[in-house]
């Protein structure tokens, strides 16, 4: 992951999910409010959507895990290098572990919404745990890096843990549009910030490096983070408007 | 903002809103309790008040943003100084970012209370986020200052984050008079503490400077902060008494 | 307060309130469960109790404030020593500030339970704030002390902030016997720990001083703190048993 | 406890309870959902189970306390060594204190589910406190150890405090299957991680020691902790499937 693509890829996934949620939840809310006008979706339809979402999540997680293991400079399922007596490609293993929990979350989605064996609230709890584990592994990921590098990842952690707490609250306040919008905004923020980290730490097409020890860079990035968040709300607002207008007509 | 006026101005805004809320919420509570006696306000009337509040908030935020950009020594929308290769007027940009989120919160108020397109609880969530972002930017604002300077701003952060948490709780316990009073008290505290910071760091009309490294100054200010809070409750109590007496008659 | 009596006195107050609550709340719970058997207390009776409690709290707080000001080596309402240019008796002022908030809490109790002008839940919020302010001032109280001194006060802070959170939860879950018992236990713990601090830091009747830098002392006191808590639950259990037996007969 | 067995023993207890809960709670949930199909358990039956669980917990805790006191190199109820002027076997006393609170929790279970004198929610509060006290004592347990040693115990603390918070939430959301599953998973995690700590710090049958200062070891163990958690969910899933299938038939 220590390159531009390694940050753009997960960023794109989070952006994709965030954008999708920014359409789905307003749609769900509008449909619940005026049932007659809404021929698009029913309660069963949304359940099926969650089911499909679970499959996509599980497939993405599986692809991620396999990719982390079998890229040319990956561990190929080898955990310990017995000849040189050190752990092998720990970074890749950590990323695979992150994907593993998203995979479990996907599986729980599938079972909870495909059958009626599992209580539905389990999907939120597993997603919350998956996001939490992602943040947890990130926390122990940053040892011995430069100041700016640590700072941009710390900012990412706010979005991650904020998201985890928000999803955990959804276990108790299920279907609260406010929490769903908050989660969506944090997911878009996480996605776009992954891209920003890529641009800052591994500037593509020959831009000059950022000065890692300059305090004003840190201050700018903190502010930039807020702009990303404002931008996430702009997207939410636009999608919300489009959805509510198109349903009413 | 690095002068007395720069602290007195935001302080006045917060005091203004705090004082207004200390009238509005008791009025709302008293009106809800004895509906017959209260010819002043109805449910629709209070909704219209929130709508007007949103407009005022948005206008103030806009003025704030424009002022921060176009004051004589402001950035004039220039973010990066390419000649000298450093960020330009980051402080002003940070303050403008704070105002931006209050502006978004105002806009959400307008839409949520002016139309019925948006769930009402969104206004509290956006206000909570705006306050949180204010605190968040303050946190990374204090690097490399003197002890007393950091301390008085840290005390401010308690009021800010306390307010953010309190408003977030209102998403779930909407209309709880206790939370509304708590929020009002924290808002007044924040306003009066901004004034206090101005007096401590930039003593007007030639008072001597405070010793920044004296530990007893720090202890006094901590206590002084509590007195400000007690004073906020005094204002709340007086306004509450006036409101409930005038409604009953 | 820098002596044995200065810790024993507040400790006794907290113990007194804790013991009283350990009788009151079980009684209230038992009376609510079997209304017929209970001729001791009605809903109005308990309201009157809360009213009386508020008066006692306010009176104690007033006495405390006056005592802190007018003890022989107190500040006598003088805050700043202009001749020697330093703050005067800041410790006494801080304690008076703590009492002030307990006094406000008492006043709110009186108004909320004596009249019906104030929402009842305000009493819990003010009590929570009073306890929080106590902890808050303690936090900035410990600068530059010895290791063991800081440690025993930190342990006290757990009881204080635990209590503040517990009481704040009661705003939303009013009348929950579990939270009331938890609060009572934390109040008794705080009281008995104040006594313990007195014995550790100012050993009465000529006992030898505790070694402030010995790590095993710190470990013992941490454990001792847990024993105090177990002891608080023992008291709760005994009082609960006595109350429920005496009501049934 | 400073050996392999000292970690394997508590680990086994937590695993035992975790495994038992991973059968009990799904069973309870399935029985509540389709009451007709379920001849195994009724409401009263589950109450009796909780009662028995309390007895087992109390007995285990008693055995633990006695064992910690009267093992050959234990304190034999002697707290202070007056000849050599130092505390005696503080570690054993601390472990006994931990067991004490689990014992109290067991007693509360017995009274709350055996009689109707105590509100049922008290059992969760006491269990939450027992787990919290365990974590609290662990926190002050780690002074002056090597980096890896501290790290593995810190990881344990996440499971402990996570469990304490989860059980505390159950006071308010009693019978929520999601919280019960979360608690079960954290309990299994704690149990299996105790075993892992034993293997890492006291490798049995002559394996080489782990390098305590190697940062990659720390990273591996963080990841390994997540695998343990995934494994806990695997066990939960298997038991849940078995239970729901066997009840339906």
Short mmCIF file of N, CA, C and O in Angstrom, two decimals, chain D residues 150-229:
data_model
loop_
_atom_site.label_atom_id
_atom_site.label_comp_id
_atom_site.label_asym_id
_atom_site.label_seq_id
_atom_site.Cartn_x
_atom_site.Cartn_y
_atom_site.Cartn_z
N UNK D 150 3.81 -5.25 28.07
CA UNK D 150 2.79 -4.22 28.23
C UNK D 150 1.79 -4.28 27.09
O UNK D 150 0.57 -4.22 27.30
N UNK D 151 2.32 -4.45 25.87
CA UNK D 151 1.43 -4.42 24.70
C UNK D 151 0.38 -5.52 24.74
O UNK D 151 -0.80 -5.27 24.53
N UNK D 152 0.79 -6.75 25.04
CA UNK D 152 -0.19 -7.84 25.03
C UNK D 152 -1.23 -7.65 26.13
O UNK D 152 -2.39 -8.02 25.97
N UNK D 153 -0.79 -7.07 27.25
CA UNK D 153 -1.77 -6.83 28.32
C UNK D 153 -2.70 -5.67 27.96
O UNK D 153 -3.88 -5.68 28.32
N UNK D 154 -2.16 -4.67 27.24
CA UNK D 154 -3.01 -3.57 26.78
C UNK D 154 -4.10 -4.08 25.85
O UNK D 154 -5.26 -3.67 25.93
N UNK D 155 -3.71 -4.98 24.95
CA UNK D 155 -4.69 -5.56 24.04
C UNK D 155 -5.79 -6.26 24.83
O UNK D 155 -6.97 -6.17 24.50
N UNK D 156 -5.36 -6.96 25.91
CA UNK D 156 -6.34 -7.61 26.77
C UNK D 156 -7.31 -6.59 27.34
O UNK D 156 -8.52 -6.83 27.44
N UNK D 157 -6.77 -5.41 27.71
CA UNK D 157 -7.62 -4.38 28.31
C UNK D 157 -8.74 -3.93 27.37
O UNK D 157 -9.83 -3.59 27.82
N UNK D 158 -8.48 -3.91 26.05
CA UNK D 158 -9.55 -3.54 25.12
C UNK D 158 -10.73 -4.49 25.26
O UNK D 158 -11.88 -4.07 25.31
N UNK D 159 -10.41 -5.81 25.32
CA UNK D 159 -11.48 -6.79 25.46
C UNK D 159 -12.21 -6.60 26.78
O UNK D 159 -13.43 -6.71 26.87
N UNK D 160 -11.43 -6.30 27.85
CA UNK D 160 -12.03 -6.18 29.18
C UNK D 160 -12.94 -4.96 29.25
O UNK D 160 -14.12 -5.06 29.59
N UNK D 161 -12.40 -3.77 28.87
CA UNK D 161 -13.21 -2.56 28.99
C UNK D 161 -14.35 -2.58 27.97
O UNK D 161 -15.45 -2.11 28.26
N UNK D 162 -14.08 -3.13 26.77
CA UNK D 162 -15.16 -3.30 25.80
C UNK D 162 -16.29 -4.12 26.41
O UNK D 162 -17.47 -3.76 26.30
N UNK D 163 -15.92 -5.21 27.08
CA UNK D 163 -16.91 -6.05 27.73
C UNK D 163 -17.67 -5.29 28.80
O UNK D 163 -18.90 -5.37 28.90
N UNK D 164 -16.93 -4.51 29.62
CA UNK D 164 -17.57 -3.76 30.72
C UNK D 164 -18.60 -2.78 30.17
O UNK D 164 -19.72 -2.68 30.68
N UNK D 165 -18.22 -2.04 29.10
CA UNK D 165 -19.15 -1.08 28.51
C UNK D 165 -20.37 -1.80 27.95
O UNK D 165 -21.51 -1.38 28.16
N UNK D 166 -20.11 -2.90 27.25
CA UNK D 166 -21.19 -3.67 26.63
C UNK D 166 -22.18 -4.16 27.68
O UNK D 166 -23.40 -4.04 27.50
N UNK D 167 -21.68 -4.68 28.80
CA UNK D 167 -22.57 -5.18 29.86
C UNK D 167 -23.33 -4.02 30.50
O UNK D 167 -24.49 -4.14 30.85
N UNK D 168 -22.64 -2.86 30.64
CA UNK D 168 -23.33 -1.71 31.22
C UNK D 168 -24.49 -1.27 30.33
O UNK D 168 -25.56 -0.90 30.82
N UNK D 169 -24.28 -1.32 29.01
CA UNK D 169 -25.37 -0.98 28.09
C UNK D 169 -26.55 -1.94 28.26
O UNK D 169 -27.70 -1.57 28.06
N UNK D 170 -26.22 -3.19 28.62
CA UNK D 170 -27.30 -4.18 28.82
C UNK D 170 -28.23 -3.81 29.97
O UNK D 170 -29.36 -4.30 30.04
N UNK D 171 -27.73 -2.99 30.91
CA UNK D 171 -28.62 -2.52 31.98
C UNK D 171 -29.84 -1.81 31.37
O UNK D 171 -30.96 -1.98 31.83
N UNK D 172 -29.58 -1.04 30.30
CA UNK D 172 -30.65 -0.26 29.69
C UNK D 172 -31.33 -0.97 28.53
O UNK D 172 -32.49 -0.75 28.26
N UNK D 173 -30.56 -1.81 27.83
CA UNK D 173 -31.14 -2.54 26.70
C UNK D 173 -31.13 -4.03 27.03
O UNK D 173 -30.53 -4.83 26.34
N UNK D 174 -31.77 -4.38 28.13
CA UNK D 174 -31.74 -5.76 28.61
C UNK D 174 -32.35 -6.70 27.57
O UNK D 174 -33.38 -6.40 26.97
N UNK D 175 -31.70 -7.85 27.40
CA UNK D 175 -32.24 -8.86 26.51
C UNK D 175 -31.98 -8.58 25.04
O UNK D 175 -32.47 -9.32 24.19
N UNK D 176 -31.18 -7.53 24.75
CA UNK D 176 -30.83 -7.28 23.35
C UNK D 176 -29.84 -8.34 22.90
O UNK D 176 -28.72 -8.43 23.42
N UNK D 177 -30.26 -9.16 21.93
CA UNK D 177 -29.42 -10.27 21.48
C UNK D 177 -28.09 -9.75 20.92
O UNK D 177 -27.04 -10.39 21.10
N UNK D 178 -28.12 -8.55 20.30
CA UNK D 178 -26.89 -8.01 19.71
C UNK D 178 -25.84 -7.76 20.78
O UNK D 178 -24.68 -8.14 20.64
N UNK D 179 -26.26 -7.13 21.89
CA UNK D 179 -25.31 -6.86 22.97
C UNK D 179 -24.84 -8.15 23.62
O UNK D 179 -23.68 -8.28 23.99
N UNK D 180 -25.75 -9.11 23.74
CA UNK D 180 -25.37 -10.38 24.36
C UNK D 180 -24.34 -11.12 23.51
O UNK D 180 -23.38 -11.70 24.03
N UNK D 181 -24.54 -11.06 22.18
CA UNK D 181 -23.56 -11.70 21.28
C UNK D 181 -22.22 -10.96 21.36
O UNK D 181 -21.16 -11.59 21.36
N UNK D 182 -22.27 -9.64 21.40
CA UNK D 182 -21.04 -8.85 21.48
C UNK D 182 -20.29 -9.20 22.76
O UNK D 182 -19.08 -9.43 22.76
N UNK D 183 -21.02 -9.25 23.86
CA UNK D 183 -20.40 -9.62 25.14
C UNK D 183 -19.78 -11.00 25.07
O UNK D 183 -18.64 -11.21 25.52
N UNK D 184 -20.52 -11.95 24.50
CA UNK D 184 -20.01 -13.31 24.39
C UNK D 184 -18.72 -13.34 23.59
O UNK D 184 -17.73 -13.98 23.98
N UNK D 185 -18.72 -12.61 22.44
CA UNK D 185 -17.53 -12.62 21.60
C UNK D 185 -16.34 -12.02 22.36
O UNK D 185 -15.22 -12.53 22.26
N UNK D 186 -16.58 -10.95 23.12
CA UNK D 186 -15.48 -10.31 23.86
C UNK D 186 -14.99 -11.22 24.98
O UNK D 186 -13.81 -11.22 25.32
N UNK D 187 -15.90 -12.01 25.55
CA UNK D 187 -15.52 -12.93 26.61
C UNK D 187 -14.64 -14.06 26.06
O UNK D 187 -13.61 -14.42 26.64
N UNK D 188 -15.04 -14.60 24.89
CA UNK D 188 -14.22 -15.64 24.26
C UNK D 188 -12.85 -15.06 23.88
O UNK D 188 -11.81 -15.68 24.09
N UNK D 189 -12.88 -13.83 23.33
CA UNK D 189 -11.62 -13.17 22.96
C UNK D 189 -10.71 -13.05 24.16
O UNK D 189 -9.51 -13.36 24.09
N UNK D 190 -11.28 -12.63 25.29
CA UNK D 190 -10.47 -12.45 26.50
C UNK D 190 -9.85 -13.79 26.92
O UNK D 190 -8.66 -13.86 27.23
N UNK D 191 -10.68 -14.83 26.89
CA UNK D 191 -10.20 -16.16 27.27
C UNK D 191 -9.07 -16.64 26.38
O UNK D 191 -8.00 -17.05 26.85
N UNK D 192 -9.28 -16.53 25.05
CA UNK D 192 -8.26 -17.08 24.15
C UNK D 192 -7.01 -16.21 24.17
O UNK D 192 -5.89 -16.69 23.98
N UNK D 193 -7.20 -14.88 24.44
CA UNK D 193 -6.03 -14.01 24.48
C UNK D 193 -5.19 -14.26 25.74
O UNK D 193 -3.97 -14.15 25.72
N UNK D 194 -5.84 -14.66 26.84
CA UNK D 194 -5.09 -15.06 28.03
C UNK D 194 -4.15 -16.23 27.69
O UNK D 194 -2.98 -16.24 28.06
N UNK D 195 -4.69 -17.19 26.96
CA UNK D 195 -3.84 -18.31 26.51
C UNK D 195 -2.68 -17.81 25.66
O UNK D 195 -1.54 -18.22 25.84
N UNK D 196 -3.01 -16.90 24.72
CA UNK D 196 -1.97 -16.37 23.83
C UNK D 196 -0.88 -15.67 24.64
O UNK D 196 0.32 -15.86 24.37
N UNK D 197 -1.28 -14.88 25.64
CA UNK D 197 -0.30 -14.20 26.49
C UNK D 197 0.61 -15.22 27.16
O UNK D 197 1.84 -15.06 27.20
N UNK D 198 -0.01 -16.30 27.66
CA UNK D 198 0.79 -17.37 28.26
C UNK D 198 1.84 -17.89 27.29
O UNK D 198 3.03 -18.02 27.63
N UNK D 199 1.40 -18.15 26.05
CA UNK D 199 2.32 -18.71 25.05
C UNK D 199 3.42 -17.71 24.68
O UNK D 199 4.55 -18.11 24.40
N UNK D 200 3.07 -16.41 24.68
CA UNK D 200 4.06 -15.42 24.26
C UNK D 200 5.07 -15.14 25.36
O UNK D 200 6.28 -15.13 25.13
N UNK D 201 4.58 -14.95 26.60
CA UNK D 201 5.49 -14.52 27.66
C UNK D 201 6.19 -15.69 28.35
O UNK D 201 7.30 -15.56 28.84
N UNK D 202 5.50 -16.82 28.44
CA UNK D 202 6.10 -17.98 29.10
C UNK D 202 6.00 -19.18 28.18
O UNK D 202 5.22 -20.09 28.44
N UNK D 203 6.76 -19.18 27.07
CA UNK D 203 6.60 -20.26 26.09
C UNK D 203 6.83 -21.61 26.75
O UNK D 203 7.90 -21.83 27.33
N UNK D 204 5.83 -22.52 26.69
CA UNK D 204 5.99 -23.82 27.35
C UNK D 204 6.91 -24.74 26.54
O UNK D 204 7.32 -24.39 25.45
N UNK D 205 7.17 -25.87 27.07
CA UNK D 205 8.08 -26.91 26.52
C UNK D 205 9.23 -26.35 25.67
O UNK D 205 9.41 -26.71 24.51
N UNK D 206 9.97 -25.48 26.30
CA UNK D 206 11.28 -25.11 25.77
C UNK D 206 11.34 -24.32 24.48
O UNK D 206 12.39 -24.25 23.85
N UNK D 207 10.23 -23.70 24.03
CA UNK D 207 10.34 -22.85 22.85
C UNK D 207 11.22 -21.65 23.18
O UNK D 207 11.34 -21.27 24.34
N UNK D 208 11.82 -21.07 22.16
CA UNK D 208 12.65 -19.89 22.45
C UNK D 208 11.78 -18.72 22.90
O UNK D 208 10.62 -18.62 22.54
N UNK D 209 12.37 -17.84 23.68
CA UNK D 209 11.67 -16.63 24.13
C UNK D 209 11.36 -15.71 22.94
O UNK D 209 12.08 -15.70 21.95
N UNK D 210 10.30 -14.89 23.06
CA UNK D 210 10.03 -13.86 22.07
C UNK D 210 10.92 -12.66 22.37
O UNK D 210 11.14 -12.34 23.53
N UNK D 211 11.38 -12.01 21.31
CA UNK D 211 12.15 -10.80 21.51
C UNK D 211 11.21 -9.68 21.96
O UNK D 211 10.33 -9.26 21.22
N UNK D 212 11.42 -9.20 23.20
CA UNK D 212 10.49 -8.24 23.79
C UNK D 212 10.59 -6.85 23.17
O UNK D 212 9.69 -6.05 23.31
N UNK D 213 11.70 -6.54 22.52
CA UNK D 213 11.87 -5.18 22.01
C UNK D 213 11.68 -5.08 20.50
O UNK D 213 11.88 -4.02 19.92
N UNK D 214 11.29 -6.18 19.87
CA UNK D 214 11.15 -6.17 18.41
C UNK D 214 9.78 -5.59 18.02
O UNK D 214 8.75 -6.13 18.40
N UNK D 215 9.80 -4.51 17.25
CA UNK D 215 8.55 -3.86 16.91
C UNK D 215 7.66 -4.72 16.01
O UNK D 215 6.44 -4.64 16.07
N UNK D 216 8.27 -5.56 15.16
CA UNK D 216 7.44 -6.39 14.27
C UNK D 216 6.66 -7.42 15.08
O UNK D 216 5.54 -7.78 14.72
N UNK D 217 7.25 -7.89 16.19
CA UNK D 217 6.49 -8.79 17.06
C UNK D 217 5.21 -8.12 17.55
O UNK D 217 4.14 -8.73 17.59
N UNK D 218 5.35 -6.84 17.92
CA UNK D 218 4.20 -6.10 18.40
C UNK D 218 3.13 -6.00 17.32
O UNK D 218 1.95 -6.18 17.58
N UNK D 219 3.59 -5.70 16.10
CA UNK D 219 2.64 -5.58 15.00
C UNK D 219 1.95 -6.91 14.72
O UNK D 219 0.75 -6.96 14.49
N UNK D 220 2.74 -7.98 14.77
CA UNK D 220 2.14 -9.29 14.53
C UNK D 220 1.08 -9.60 15.58
O UNK D 220 -0.02 -10.08 15.26
N UNK D 221 1.39 -9.30 16.84
CA UNK D 221 0.46 -9.66 17.92
C UNK D 221 -0.84 -8.85 17.82
O UNK D 221 -1.92 -9.37 18.12
N UNK D 222 -0.72 -7.56 17.40
CA UNK D 222 -1.93 -6.76 17.20
C UNK D 222 -2.85 -7.44 16.19
O UNK D 222 -4.06 -7.54 16.38
N UNK D 223 -2.22 -7.92 15.12
CA UNK D 223 -2.98 -8.58 14.06
C UNK D 223 -3.54 -9.90 14.56
O UNK D 223 -4.69 -10.25 14.31
N UNK D 224 -2.70 -10.60 15.30
CA UNK D 224 -3.08 -11.90 15.85
C UNK D 224 -4.32 -11.74 16.75
O UNK D 224 -5.20 -12.60 16.76
N UNK D 225 -4.34 -10.63 17.48
CA UNK D 225 -5.48 -10.31 18.35
C UNK D 225 -6.76 -10.25 17.53
O UNK D 225 -7.80 -10.78 17.94
N UNK D 226 -6.68 -9.64 16.35
CA UNK D 226 -7.85 -9.56 15.47
C UNK D 226 -8.26 -10.94 14.99
O UNK D 226 -9.44 -11.25 14.86
N UNK D 227 -7.26 -11.80 14.72
CA UNK D 227 -7.60 -13.15 14.30
C UNK D 227 -8.33 -13.90 15.42
O UNK D 227 -9.26 -14.64 15.15
N UNK D 228 -7.83 -13.72 16.63
CA UNK D 228 -8.54 -14.33 17.76
C UNK D 228 -10.01 -13.89 17.77
O UNK D 228 -10.90 -14.69 18.04
N UNK D 229 -10.22 -12.60 17.47
CA UNK D 229 -11.59 -12.08 17.52
C UNK D 229 -12.43 -12.68 16.40
O UNK D 229 -13.59 -13.05 16.61
#
